Structure formats: C-alpha cells, structure tokens
Short mmCIF file of C-alpha atoms and ligand atoms in Angstrom, two decimals:
data_model
loop_
_atom_site.label_atom_id
_atom_site.label_comp_id
_atom_site.label_asym_id
_atom_site.label_seq_id
_atom_site.Cartn_x
_atom_site.Cartn_y
_atom_site.Cartn_z
CA UNK A 1 -2.20 22.06 -43.63
CA UNK A 2 1.54 21.27 -43.55
CA UNK A 3 2.04 17.86 -45.26
CA UNK A 4 4.01 16.36 -42.35
CA UNK A 5 1.20 17.10 -39.88
CA UNK A 6 -1.40 15.69 -42.24
CA UNK A 7 0.60 12.50 -42.80
CA UNK A 8 1.06 11.86 -39.06
CA UNK A 9 -2.56 12.66 -38.27
CA UNK A 10 -3.73 10.22 -40.95
CA UNK A 11 -1.49 7.52 -39.55
CA UNK A 12 -2.76 8.09 -35.97
CA UNK A 13 -6.35 8.02 -37.29
CA UNK A 14 -5.63 4.71 -39.01
CA UNK A 15 -3.88 3.08 -36.04
CA UNK A 16 -6.20 4.33 -33.30
CA UNK A 17 -9.39 4.60 -35.26
CA UNK A 18 -11.69 3.57 -32.43
CA UNK A 19 -10.20 6.02 -29.94
CA UNK A 20 -12.48 9.01 -30.52
CA UNK A 21 -11.37 11.24 -27.64
CA UNK A 22 -7.67 10.48 -28.18
CA UNK A 23 -7.92 11.35 -31.88
CA UNK A 24 -9.73 14.56 -30.99
CA UNK A 25 -6.97 15.59 -28.57
CA UNK A 26 -4.14 14.84 -31.02
CA UNK A 27 -5.99 16.57 -33.86
CA UNK A 28 -6.61 19.67 -31.72
CA UNK A 29 -2.92 20.03 -30.90
CA UNK A 30 -1.36 19.05 -34.21
CA UNK A 31 -3.62 21.22 -36.40
CA UNK A 32 -2.47 24.25 -34.39
CA UNK A 33 1.23 23.63 -35.14
CA UNK A 34 1.32 24.56 -38.82
CA UNK A 35 3.45 27.68 -38.49
CA UNK A 36 5.87 25.97 -36.08
CA UNK A 37 6.46 22.96 -38.32
CA UNK A 38 7.09 25.28 -41.30
CA UNK A 39 9.82 27.05 -39.34
CA UNK A 40 11.35 23.80 -38.04
CA UNK A 41 11.71 21.28 -40.87
CA UNK A 42 14.11 19.29 -38.65
CA UNK A 43 11.15 18.12 -36.52
CA UNK A 44 10.12 15.78 -39.34
CA UNK A 45 13.59 14.22 -39.51
CA UNK A 46 13.46 13.57 -35.75
CA UNK A 47 9.92 12.11 -36.06
CA UNK A 48 8.75 14.40 -33.25
CA UNK A 49 5.02 14.24 -34.05
CA UNK A 50 5.04 10.46 -34.47
CA UNK A 51 6.82 9.96 -31.14
CA UNK A 52 4.58 12.39 -29.24
CA UNK A 53 1.42 10.57 -30.35
CA UNK A 54 2.65 7.17 -29.14
CA UNK A 55 2.65 6.53 -25.35
CA UNK A 56 5.82 5.05 -23.90
CA UNK A 57 3.67 2.39 -22.23
CA UNK A 58 -0.01 1.48 -21.77
CA UNK A 59 -1.04 -0.83 -18.93
CA UNK A 60 -4.47 -2.44 -18.53
CA UNK A 61 -5.36 -4.71 -15.63
CA UNK A 62 -8.08 -6.62 -13.80
CA UNK A 63 -9.47 -5.15 -10.56
CA UNK A 64 -11.50 -7.78 -8.68
CA UNK A 65 -13.21 -6.76 -5.43
CA UNK A 66 -16.07 -7.85 -3.17
CA UNK A 67 -19.16 -5.67 -2.67
CA UNK A 68 -21.13 -5.35 0.59
CA UNK A 69 -23.46 -8.21 -0.37
CA UNK A 70 -20.53 -10.56 -0.91
CA UNK A 71 -20.62 -10.49 -4.74
CA UNK A 72 -17.32 -10.53 -6.64
CA UNK A 73 -17.16 -7.58 -9.04
CA UNK A 74 -14.53 -7.16 -11.77
CA UNK A 75 -13.55 -3.74 -13.08
CA UNK A 76 -10.84 -2.74 -15.52
CA UNK A 77 -7.92 -0.57 -14.42
CA UNK A 78 -5.62 1.47 -16.65
CA UNK A 79 -2.43 3.49 -16.51
CA UNK A 80 -0.87 5.22 -19.46
CA UNK A 81 2.76 6.26 -19.00
CA UNK A 82 2.80 8.70 -21.86
CA UNK A 83 6.04 10.62 -21.58
CA UNK A 84 8.95 10.71 -19.14
CA UNK A 85 10.91 13.26 -21.22
CA UNK A 86 11.06 15.96 -18.58
CA UNK A 87 10.30 14.09 -15.34
CA UNK A 88 8.52 11.10 -13.78
CA UNK A 89 5.12 10.28 -15.30
CA UNK A 90 2.58 12.43 -13.49
CA UNK A 91 -1.19 12.65 -13.81
CA UNK A 92 -4.40 11.74 -12.04
CA UNK A 93 -6.63 8.69 -11.71
CA UNK A 94 -10.25 8.85 -12.86
CA UNK A 95 -12.93 6.51 -11.49
CA UNK A 96 -16.01 6.85 -13.69
CA UNK A 97 -18.12 4.36 -15.60
CA UNK A 98 -17.24 6.06 -18.91
CA UNK A 99 -13.49 5.40 -18.54
CA UNK A 100 -11.92 3.42 -21.40
CA UNK A 101 -8.61 3.25 -23.28
CA UNK A 102 -9.43 6.25 -25.47
CA UNK A 103 -10.30 8.51 -22.53
CA UNK A 104 -7.16 7.52 -20.61
CA UNK A 105 -4.97 8.13 -23.68
CA UNK A 106 -6.55 11.52 -24.43
CA UNK A 107 -6.04 12.60 -20.82
CA UNK A 108 -2.46 11.31 -20.82
CA UNK A 109 -1.63 13.09 -24.07
CA UNK A 110 -3.04 16.38 -22.74
CA UNK A 111 -1.19 15.90 -19.46
CA UNK A 112 2.21 15.75 -21.19
CA UNK A 113 1.66 19.21 -22.69
CA UNK A 114 0.11 20.63 -19.53
CA UNK A 115 2.97 19.46 -17.35
CA UNK A 116 5.52 20.93 -19.78
CA UNK A 117 3.76 24.30 -19.45
CA UNK A 118 4.16 24.36 -15.67
CA UNK A 119 7.95 24.70 -16.09
CA UNK A 120 8.38 21.96 -13.45
CA UNK A 121 10.18 18.60 -13.89
CA UNK A 122 7.15 16.36 -14.47
CA UNK A 123 6.38 14.00 -17.36
CA UNK A 124 2.86 12.93 -18.29
CA UNK A 125 0.66 9.97 -17.39
CA UNK A 126 -2.97 9.22 -16.50
CA UNK A 127 -4.98 6.29 -15.22
CA UNK A 128 -8.23 5.14 -13.78
CA UNK A 129 -10.98 2.60 -13.94
CA UNK A 130 -14.52 2.09 -15.25
CA UNK A 131 -15.53 1.68 -11.57
CA UNK A 132 -18.51 3.88 -10.68
CA UNK A 133 -18.10 5.22 -7.12
CA UNK A 134 -21.65 6.64 -6.94
CA UNK A 135 -23.79 4.93 -4.34
CA UNK A 136 -20.92 2.76 -3.04
CA UNK A 137 -20.30 2.49 0.70
CA UNK A 138 -17.01 3.64 2.26
CA UNK A 139 -16.01 0.00 2.72
CA UNK A 140 -16.67 -0.79 -0.94
CA UNK A 141 -14.60 2.22 -2.02
CA UNK A 142 -11.78 1.07 0.26
CA UNK A 143 -11.83 -2.52 -1.02
CA UNK A 144 -11.84 -1.32 -4.61
CA UNK A 145 -8.94 1.09 -4.00
CA UNK A 146 -6.93 -1.63 -2.27
CA UNK A 147 -7.42 -4.03 -5.16
CA UNK A 148 -6.61 -1.32 -7.72
CA UNK A 149 -3.38 -0.43 -5.91
CA UNK A 150 -2.35 -4.06 -5.46
CA UNK A 151 -1.75 -4.13 -9.21
CA UNK A 152 -0.83 -0.47 -9.83
CA UNK A 153 2.02 -0.56 -7.27
CA UNK A 154 4.08 -2.67 -9.69
CA UNK A 155 4.24 0.27 -12.06
CA UNK A 156 4.58 3.42 -9.94
CA UNK A 157 7.09 5.01 -7.56
CA UNK A 158 8.09 8.51 -6.46
CA UNK A 159 10.76 8.76 -9.19
CA UNK A 160 8.87 6.65 -11.72
CA UNK A 161 5.19 7.54 -11.91
CA UNK A 162 3.17 9.65 -9.47
CA UNK A 163 -0.65 9.42 -9.70
CA UNK A 164 -3.12 11.88 -8.12
CA UNK A 165 -6.90 12.45 -8.16
CA UNK A 166 -9.32 13.31 -10.97
CA UNK A 167 -13.05 12.71 -11.45
CA UNK A 168 -14.25 10.32 -8.75
CA UNK A 169 -10.90 10.28 -6.96
CA UNK A 170 -10.56 12.74 -4.08
CA UNK A 171 -8.86 12.79 -0.68
CA UNK A 172 -10.74 9.70 0.57
CA UNK A 173 -9.66 7.52 -2.37
CA UNK A 174 -6.06 8.82 -2.33
CA UNK A 175 -5.91 7.90 1.38
CA UNK A 176 -7.01 4.29 0.74
CA UNK A 177 -4.65 3.99 -2.25
CA UNK A 178 -1.71 5.38 -0.27
CA UNK A 179 -2.39 3.12 2.72
CA UNK A 180 -2.36 0.02 0.52
CA UNK A 181 0.82 1.12 -1.32
CA UNK A 182 2.63 1.70 1.97
CA UNK A 183 1.49 -1.65 3.32
CA UNK A 184 2.73 -3.58 0.29
CA UNK A 185 6.06 -1.71 0.02
CA UNK A 186 6.63 -1.62 3.77
CA UNK A 187 8.09 1.87 3.46
CA UNK A 188 6.82 5.44 3.66
CA UNK A 189 7.35 6.78 0.14
CA UNK A 190 5.50 10.09 0.49
CA UNK A 191 5.99 11.35 -3.05
CA UNK A 192 4.37 8.35 -4.75
CA UNK A 193 0.89 9.92 -4.76
CA UNK A 194 -0.22 13.53 -4.53
CA UNK A 195 -3.44 15.01 -3.23
CA UNK A 196 -2.69 13.23 0.06
CA UNK A 197 -4.42 14.18 3.31
CA UNK A 198 -2.69 16.80 5.43
CA UNK A 199 -2.19 14.31 8.26
CA UNK A 200 0.20 12.10 6.26
CA UNK A 201 2.13 14.19 3.74
CA UNK A 202 -0.34 16.28 1.73
CA UNK A 203 0.25 19.89 0.79
CA UNK A 204 -1.75 22.84 1.96
CA UNK A 205 -3.61 24.48 -0.96
CA UNK A 206 -3.58 21.30 -3.12
CA UNK A 207 -7.36 20.96 -2.71
CA UNK A 208 -7.90 24.52 -3.90
CA UNK A 209 -5.13 24.54 -6.52
CA UNK A 210 -6.85 23.65 -9.80
CA UNK A 211 -9.81 25.98 -9.24
CA UNK A 212 -7.72 28.84 -7.83
CA UNK A 213 -5.11 28.35 -10.56
CA UNK A 214 -7.75 28.61 -13.27
CA UNK A 215 -8.84 31.96 -11.89
CA UNK A 216 -5.25 33.25 -11.50
CA UNK A 217 -4.67 32.44 -15.17
CA UNK A 218 -7.92 34.17 -16.15
CA UNK A 219 -7.20 37.24 -14.03
CA UNK A 220 -4.00 37.75 -16.02
CA UNK A 221 -5.80 37.09 -19.29
CA UNK A 222 -8.54 39.62 -18.48
CA UNK A 223 -5.98 42.18 -17.31
CA UNK A 224 -4.08 41.85 -20.58
CA UNK A 225 -7.26 42.47 -22.53
CA UNK A 226 -8.53 45.98 -21.80
CA UNK A 227 -7.63 45.80 -18.11
CA UNK A 228 -10.73 43.80 -17.21
CA UNK A 229 -11.32 42.10 -13.83
CA UNK A 230 -13.73 39.63 -12.21
CA UNK A 231 -15.35 42.32 -10.06
CA UNK A 232 -19.12 42.60 -10.63
CA UNK A 233 -19.08 39.94 -13.40
CA UNK A 234 -21.60 37.11 -13.53
CA UNK A 235 -20.07 33.64 -13.74
CA UNK A 236 -21.56 30.21 -14.56
CA UNK A 237 -19.57 27.11 -13.56
CA UNK A 238 -20.39 23.60 -14.75
CA UNK A 239 -19.72 20.78 -12.32
CA UNK A 240 -19.71 20.97 -8.54
CA UNK A 241 -16.66 18.87 -7.82
CA UNK A 242 -13.16 19.82 -6.76
CA UNK A 243 -12.33 22.14 -9.64
CA UNK A 244 -15.73 23.86 -9.83
CA UNK A 245 -16.05 24.52 -6.09
CA UNK A 246 -12.63 26.17 -5.71
CA UNK A 247 -12.95 28.16 -8.93
CA UNK A 248 -16.21 29.47 -7.44
CA UNK A 249 -14.53 30.26 -4.12
CA UNK A 250 -11.80 32.33 -5.82
CA UNK A 251 -14.14 34.31 -8.11
CA UNK A 252 -16.33 35.13 -5.11
CA UNK A 253 -13.24 36.47 -3.32
CA UNK A 254 -12.62 38.66 -6.37
CA UNK A 255 -16.09 40.20 -6.25
CA UNK A 256 -17.84 38.23 -9.01
CA UNK A 257 -21.29 36.62 -8.68
CA UNK A 258 -21.63 32.88 -9.39
CA UNK A 259 -25.16 32.39 -10.72
CA UNK A 260 -25.17 28.73 -11.80
CA UNK A 261 -23.46 25.40 -11.06
CA UNK A 262 -24.28 21.82 -12.07
CA UNK A 263 -23.69 18.09 -11.73
CA UNK A 264 -24.30 15.27 -14.19
CA UNK A 265 -28.08 15.38 -13.57
CA UNK A 266 -28.73 19.09 -14.06
CA UNK A 267 -27.96 22.66 -13.08
CA UNK A 268 -29.13 25.16 -10.50
CA UNK A 269 -29.61 28.83 -11.30
CA UNK A 270 -29.69 31.36 -8.49
CA UNK A 271 -29.85 34.91 -9.77
CA UNK A 272 -29.05 36.27 -6.29
CA UNK A 273 -25.75 34.44 -6.34
CA UNK A 274 -25.04 30.82 -5.39
CA UNK A 275 -24.53 30.04 -1.70
CA UNK A 276 -21.19 28.21 -1.97
CA UNK A 277 -21.30 27.07 1.67
CA UNK A 278 -24.48 25.15 0.89
CA UNK A 279 -22.95 23.62 -2.27
CA UNK A 280 -19.96 22.44 -0.22
CA UNK A 281 -22.25 20.92 2.37
CA UNK A 282 -24.27 19.06 -0.29
CA UNK A 283 -21.36 17.91 -2.46
CA UNK A 284 -18.33 17.64 -0.17
CA UNK A 285 -19.91 16.63 3.13
CA UNK A 286 -23.04 14.70 2.15
CA UNK A 287 -21.95 13.60 -1.37
CA UNK A 288 -25.49 14.49 -2.48
CA UNK A 289 -27.06 15.81 -5.70
CA UNK A 290 -27.04 19.48 -6.68
CA UNK A 291 -30.83 19.45 -7.00
CA UNK A 292 -31.00 19.45 -3.18
CA UNK A 293 -29.93 23.11 -3.35
CA UNK A 294 -33.44 24.24 -4.32
CA UNK A 295 -34.97 22.56 -1.26
CA UNK A 296 -33.05 25.05 0.92
CA UNK A 297 -33.23 27.95 -1.57
CA UNK A 298 -36.71 27.79 -3.13
CA UNK A 299 -36.12 30.96 -5.16
CA UNK A 300 -33.38 29.17 -7.13
CA UNK A 301 -34.32 27.15 -10.23
CA UNK A 302 -33.28 23.64 -11.29
CA UNK A 303 -32.93 22.49 -14.92
CA UNK A 304 -32.52 18.81 -15.69
CA UNK A 305 -29.89 17.67 -18.24
CA UNK A 306 -31.46 15.67 -21.05
CA UNK A 307 -29.80 13.60 -23.82
CA UNK A 308 -26.30 14.81 -23.06
CA UNK A 309 -27.47 18.43 -23.23
CA UNK A 310 -26.02 20.82 -20.61
CA UNK A 311 -28.66 23.49 -19.77
CA UNK A 312 -26.16 25.61 -17.86
CA UNK A 313 -24.86 27.12 -21.13
CA UNK A 314 -28.33 28.54 -21.94
CA UNK A 315 -27.96 30.99 -19.03
CA UNK A 316 -26.81 34.54 -19.79
CA UNK A 317 -23.42 35.21 -18.21
CA UNK A 318 -20.27 37.32 -18.58
CA UNK A 319 -17.86 34.46 -17.94
CA UNK A 320 -18.39 30.70 -18.38
CA UNK A 321 -16.20 28.10 -16.69
CA UNK A 322 -16.67 24.52 -17.93
CA UNK A 323 -15.31 22.49 -14.98
CA UNK A 324 -17.09 19.12 -15.28
CA UNK A 325 -15.96 16.87 -18.13
CA UNK A 326 -14.80 16.53 -21.75
CA UNK A 327 -16.94 17.80 -24.66
CA UNK A 328 -19.56 19.37 -22.39
CA UNK A 329 -19.66 22.64 -24.34
CA UNK A 330 -20.59 22.14 -28.00
CA UNK A 331 -21.12 24.53 -30.91
CA UNK A 332 -24.84 25.07 -30.17
CA UNK A 333 -24.02 26.03 -26.59
CA UNK A 334 -21.19 28.30 -27.81
CA UNK A 335 -23.64 30.12 -30.08
CA UNK A 336 -26.04 30.67 -27.18
CA UNK A 337 -23.27 31.96 -24.93
CA UNK A 338 -22.02 34.37 -27.61
CA UNK A 339 -25.56 35.59 -28.35
CA UNK A 340 -25.92 36.24 -24.61
CA UNK A 341 -22.77 38.38 -24.53
CA UNK A 342 -20.17 36.09 -22.90
CA UNK A 343 -16.69 37.69 -22.81
CA UNK A 344 -14.46 34.84 -21.63
CA UNK A 345 -14.36 31.04 -21.30
CA UNK A 346 -12.11 29.33 -18.75
CA UNK A 347 -11.58 25.62 -19.23
CA UNK A 348 -11.25 24.05 -15.76
CA UNK A 349 -12.05 20.55 -17.04
CA UNK A 350 -9.90 18.70 -19.59
CA UNK A 351 -11.02 19.28 -23.21
CA UNK A 352 -14.48 20.50 -22.13
CA UNK A 353 -15.06 22.59 -25.26
CA UNK A 354 -15.53 20.95 -28.68
CA UNK A 355 -13.09 22.15 -31.36
CA UNK A 356 -15.76 23.91 -33.46
CA UNK A 357 -17.04 25.68 -30.35
CA UNK A 358 -13.54 26.99 -29.56
CA UNK A 359 -13.21 28.21 -33.14
CA UNK A 360 -16.59 29.95 -32.84
CA UNK A 361 -15.57 31.71 -29.62
CA UNK A 362 -12.28 32.89 -31.10
CA UNK A 363 -13.98 34.10 -34.29
CA UNK A 364 -16.36 36.12 -32.11
CA UNK A 365 -13.61 37.73 -30.02
CA UNK A 366 -14.39 35.74 -26.90
CA UNK A 367 -11.27 35.07 -24.82
CA UNK A 368 -10.54 31.38 -24.25
CA UNK A 369 -8.29 30.14 -21.40
CA UNK A 370 -7.33 26.66 -22.69
CA UNK A 371 -7.48 23.67 -20.34
CA UNK A 372 -3.87 22.56 -20.81
CA UNK A 373 -2.68 25.88 -19.50
CA UNK A 374 -5.51 27.14 -17.32
CA UNK A 375 -6.10 24.00 -15.25
CA UNK A 376 -2.39 23.22 -14.76
CA UNK A 377 -2.45 24.64 -11.23
CA UNK A 378 -3.47 21.28 -9.77
CA UNK A 379 -0.55 19.37 -11.17
CA UNK A 380 1.84 22.25 -10.48
CA UNK A 381 0.84 22.14 -6.83
CA UNK A 382 1.19 18.36 -6.88
CA UNK A 383 4.79 18.91 -7.98
CA UNK A 384 5.17 21.31 -5.02
CA UNK A 385 3.72 18.56 -2.80
CA UNK A 386 6.39 16.16 -4.15
CA UNK A 387 9.18 18.62 -3.37
CA UNK A 388 7.89 19.09 0.18
CA UNK A 389 7.84 15.30 0.61
CA UNK A 390 11.45 15.05 -0.65
CA UNK A 391 12.55 17.85 1.66
CA UNK A 392 10.52 16.41 4.58
CA UNK A 393 9.24 19.91 5.13
CA UNK A 394 5.94 21.81 4.77
CA UNK A 395 5.19 25.20 3.28
CA UNK A 396 2.38 27.34 4.69
CA UNK A 397 -0.85 27.80 2.76
CA UNK A 398 0.23 31.32 1.81
CA UNK A 399 3.59 30.07 0.51
CA UNK A 400 2.03 27.41 -1.71
CA UNK A 401 -0.70 29.77 -2.90
CA UNK A 402 1.88 32.43 -3.82
CA UNK A 403 3.94 29.87 -5.80
CA UNK A 404 0.76 28.72 -7.55
CA UNK A 405 -0.21 32.26 -8.50
CA UNK A 406 3.23 32.99 -9.91
CA UNK A 407 3.29 29.70 -11.89
CA UNK A 408 -0.13 30.45 -13.40
CA UNK A 409 0.96 33.95 -14.42
CA UNK A 410 4.07 32.51 -16.07
CA UNK A 411 1.96 29.97 -17.91
CA UNK A 412 -0.29 32.75 -19.20
CA UNK A 413 2.69 34.69 -20.55
CA UNK A 414 4.12 31.54 -22.20
CA UNK A 415 0.82 31.16 -24.08
CA UNK A 416 0.58 34.85 -24.91
CA UNK A 417 4.18 35.14 -26.10
CA UNK A 418 3.91 32.03 -28.29
CA UNK A 419 0.62 33.27 -29.79
CA UNK A 420 2.15 36.65 -30.57
CA UNK A 421 5.40 35.22 -31.94
CA UNK A 422 3.46 33.10 -34.45
CA UNK A 423 1.01 35.91 -35.37
CA UNK A 424 -1.98 34.23 -33.78
CA UNK A 425 -3.26 37.26 -31.92
CA UNK A 426 -5.24 36.33 -28.80
CA UNK A 427 -5.44 32.65 -29.68
CA UNK A 428 -4.08 31.34 -26.38
CA UNK A 429 -5.33 27.85 -27.28
CA UNK A 430 -2.76 27.60 -30.07
CA UNK A 431 -0.28 29.56 -27.92
CA UNK A 432 -0.46 26.89 -25.18
CA UNK A 433 -0.01 24.06 -27.67
CA UNK A 434 2.97 25.74 -29.32
CA UNK A 435 4.77 26.71 -26.09
CA UNK A 436 4.47 23.18 -24.69
CA UNK A 437 5.29 21.50 -27.98
CA UNK A 438 8.51 23.48 -28.49
CA UNK A 439 9.76 22.58 -25.03
CA UNK A 440 9.01 18.88 -25.52
CA UNK A 441 10.48 18.80 -29.04
CA UNK A 442 13.70 20.32 -27.73
CA UNK A 443 13.95 17.71 -24.95
CA UNK A 444 13.25 14.93 -27.45
CA UNK A 445 15.99 16.06 -29.82
CA UNK A 446 18.51 16.45 -27.00
CA UNK A 447 17.78 12.96 -25.61
CA UNK A 448 18.27 11.12 -28.93
CA UNK A 449 16.05 8.36 -30.33
CA UNK A 450 14.19 7.17 -27.20
P1 NDP B 1 -14.92 15.69 -9.36
O1 NDP B 1 -15.19 14.23 -9.42
O2 NDP B 1 -14.55 16.31 -8.08
O3 NDP B 1 -16.18 16.49 -9.95
C1 NDP B 1 -16.64 16.29 -11.24
C2 NDP B 1 -17.87 17.13 -11.46
O4 NDP B 1 -18.23 17.08 -12.84
C3 NDP B 1 -19.07 16.62 -10.68
O5 NDP B 1 -19.92 17.68 -10.37
C4 NDP B 1 -19.72 15.67 -11.69
O6 NDP B 1 -21.09 15.47 -11.47
C5 NDP B 1 -19.50 16.40 -12.99
N1 NDP B 1 -19.38 15.43 -14.09
C6 NDP B 1 -18.51 14.40 -14.18
N2 NDP B 1 -18.73 13.68 -15.29
C7 NDP B 1 -19.76 14.27 -15.91
C8 NDP B 1 -20.46 13.99 -17.09
N3 NDP B 1 -20.14 12.97 -17.89
N4 NDP B 1 -21.48 14.81 -17.42
C9 NDP B 1 -21.80 15.87 -16.62
N5 NDP B 1 -21.19 16.17 -15.49
C10 NDP B 1 -20.18 15.39 -15.13
O7 NDP B 1 -13.80 15.95 -10.48
P2 NDP B 1 -12.82 17.19 -10.62
O8 NDP B 1 -13.49 18.44 -10.20
O9 NDP B 1 -11.54 16.80 -9.98
O10 NDP B 1 -12.55 17.18 -12.20
C11 NDP B 1 -13.38 17.91 -13.10
C12 NDP B 1 -12.62 18.12 -14.41
O11 NDP B 1 -11.41 18.83 -14.16
C13 NDP B 1 -12.20 16.84 -15.14
O12 NDP B 1 -12.22 17.07 -16.53
C14 NDP B 1 -10.76 16.66 -14.68
O13 NDP B 1 -10.00 15.89 -15.61
C15 NDP B 1 -10.30 18.11 -14.67
N6 NDP B 1 -9.12 18.38 -13.85
C16 NDP B 1 -9.10 18.09 -12.51
C17 NDP B 1 -7.98 18.41 -11.76
C18 NDP B 1 -7.94 18.22 -10.28
O14 NDP B 1 -6.95 18.65 -9.67
N7 NDP B 1 -8.96 17.64 -9.66
C19 NDP B 1 -6.77 18.95 -12.39
C20 NDP B 1 -6.93 19.31 -13.79
C21 NDP B 1 -8.06 18.98 -14.47
P3 NDP B 1 -21.58 14.14 -10.71
O15 NDP B 1 -21.26 14.37 -9.26
O16 NDP B 1 -23.03 14.07 -11.00
O17 NDP B 1 -20.82 12.99 -11.30
#
C-alpha cells in the first residue's frame, strides 16, 4: 500500500483506537485510494488524508427527560460536524441504544463522501443519541425530542448544519424536533431540518427517496452489465424500516418478487412474494414486530436472529439488499449468497457489508452497489427539500422523483467512470470512494489550510 496512506491510517488507528466502526470506515475508503495517491503526490503535501479523517467539530451533550412514571432519565446526545467544505453540514440523527462516539463518527465520515457524490452543495455531519425509542409512548418520545433539541439548537441552522432522520428517527420525531426548534428560535426556519411532514415544509417523495434511489442506482448498474433488469428477479431485503420498505415498493413496481424482509428479531420468508401492504401496516402504522406477518400469512416462515446472526442471508435469491444496519452482512453470509447464485448486492444501509464480504463478492463477479453512492438518494432529496424551503415553493411528487432518478443515474456514472479510469473494472465500491475523494480533495486545496 502507498506509504502515505499507511502512515495516515496508522496514526488514525493510534489516535482513535477504541472507535471500531470509525476505523473500519476510514480504512475501507483509504485502502481503495492507492492508485489515486500515486498519481497525485501533492495530496500528501496538502495533508488531505489527515484532514479528511479529523472532524471539524464533535459535540456531546446531556439529554435529561422525564418518563411517564415521573422518573428522570439521562441519555447522551451527539452531533459530529465533519466537513463543511462544499456546503452546510448535513446528515441524519440516529436514536438507537447502540449509538456511541464511534458510530456517529463513522456515519459522519461516510456522509461527507456520500454528499459529495450527489453533486449538490451539502457538507457532512451526523448525530443521534443512545436513547432507545422502542416501547416508549408518544409523550415520552416528544419529551425526549424536546430535550434533545433544546441543546442541539445551539449548533444547527439552515445555513450551518441541517439534520434529518435515520434509524429510530422518522416523521414523528422530526416533527417534535422541528416544533421545539421553532419555539426556541421564535422563527420559521424551514430548511433547518429535512424529512419534515408535508403539512409544514416537507418535500413530496422524501419518504420514498432512499429506497427508490437505491433501486434507480441498481437499475443503471444492472443495465450496464449485460442489459439486466429487475423483472422476474427474486429479492431479499433486510430491515423493514424506511429504506427497506421503499426499496421493496420500487422493485415490486419493476416486476421483481420480494421474498424476505426482517427486523432486529428475525426475518420472514414468503416464497409467494411478500405482501408489502401488510408490512407497512405492521411496521409503519402499528410499529409492531415483523413476526406478526406470519399470523396473517400462515404459509410464510419466520426465522429468529440469534447471536448477531442474520438468517435472511441464508435464503436463495438473485438480488440481496441489506437495508437495516452496519456490518449485518459478513463473510459467512456472503459465501452462502454466492453459493446460492446471487448476482447483485445493493447497500441501502450504511456500511452494511463487512470489508472481507465485499471483497468476496467482487472476486466472485457479484455486482456491488456501495452504500455511499447507492443510498445517497435520501440526502439528495433532503437537499431538494432545502431548496424548496428557500424558494418557498413546492415541487410535485413526479418532479422530485424525476430529479432523484437523474441524480442517482449521475452518481452511478461517476462511480463507473472513476472505476474505469483507474483500471478497477466493475469495482464501483472503489469507484465511489475515488470520485468523492477527488472532489473533496480539490475543494480542500482551493480553500487553503482550513
Ligand atoms: P428505520 O429505523 O426506519 O429502520 C431500521 C430497520 O433496520 C428496522 O427494521 C430495524 O429493526 C432494523 N435494524 C436496526 N438496527 C438493527 C440491528 N442492530 N440489527 C438488526 N436490525 C436492525 O431506519 P432506516 O430505514 O431509516 O435506516 C436503515 C439504514 O439505512 C441505516 O443504516 C441508515 O443509516 C441507512 N440510511 C437511511 C437513510 C434514510 O433516509 N432513512 C438514508 C441513507 C442511509 P427494528 O425495528 O427491530 O429495530
């Protein structure tokens, strides 16, 4: 490996040694930049790799709130403002008990590259809390969100930092967060949060955007590889949240059959094709567990997840879409998928596939649509939501959807062109890293030592 990359990676490993996920994300990007660094020795002089691995700012704060029994609960809130090189910090908030500094930094680092790929003026940030929303009442969620925003509002603004949703943060949470922000600031600043409800400044097609965008990217990828399509293909999708549900909706529109979906407890397998309406009712309306699906569809099967093992990857499928969480698809699962004849992987979640699993897929000629590029449709549509808020105007669903589709196609060709230029064949994972990195490096050099 190029000496400069190795030196910076060793220094990041030394400084951030306890941040497992963050180290994994930096390692995955930097080890794919060998050929670029060789061609651009000036990047070392400008300390590009060192600067990209260090967030501009990391904020951690106390979030005290009162539960329904009157107990005071204290959670920890975070916001990483990773890079404002090409626009205001932009990236979602995650509420999940696993959230810690390493997870927020890995997500923020990935977000910088992803946002650069969209071609839109957005920098990278991420935030969240170790608050677990499961089983909480609406009032508890509201009180938590209000307390979280009471601190976060010091650090955000529509030209400064614009949060959105992620795991555990959907339209309900964004509504409570926005209401509290507006109350404290005493002004309607529509572009300060995205993923807003349609009644107060949200964009049509934002709910669908990440899932739809993933499939638009994959459609282009399949077309460019032997003119393949989704029609008649079987598809398995991990997760049953925002990304998974709308990826499923789009592949169904394209004539594919979704045969399995999951949540953190287990997966359902329905060889006749999943009834997406029922999944929406269970997950979006009732906020229930995916297991309830088999009560209404007794011919479907349910497999429990055990010891961090995700049974959904044992199922034979043409296309697999990991849309739940990081590191959910490991090397063992990759081997099973390849043995079962999988042709393409589409990463809807952030960093869902372990590095050795990605290498195994690529070595076995399986197409991989990398998260940074393939799930960028959500943030791209958030940027479209921000422009609508600035214009005080709304686009129709069809207008936003058409912009999303064209952005996702452009992102695919950025990845493809970079992969081809650096002789990496169909390695779109490296292609995405290189295309984003070159854009950011250029902006860094032009802006001086900042
Ligand atoms: P949601 O909270 O809507 O859904 C998450 C889904 O993943 C749920 O089905 C959840 O199951 C499952 N899940 C979460 N954590 C785990 C875990 N540790 N193990 C197994 N399953 C888990 O989140 P989103 O759909 O918004 O996000 C999913 C992924 O997509 C994340 O990686 C996120 O960062 C990424 N992403 C999201 C974007 C967006 O616009 N929403 C944009 C780009 C990326 P359960 O209900 O049991 O918790």
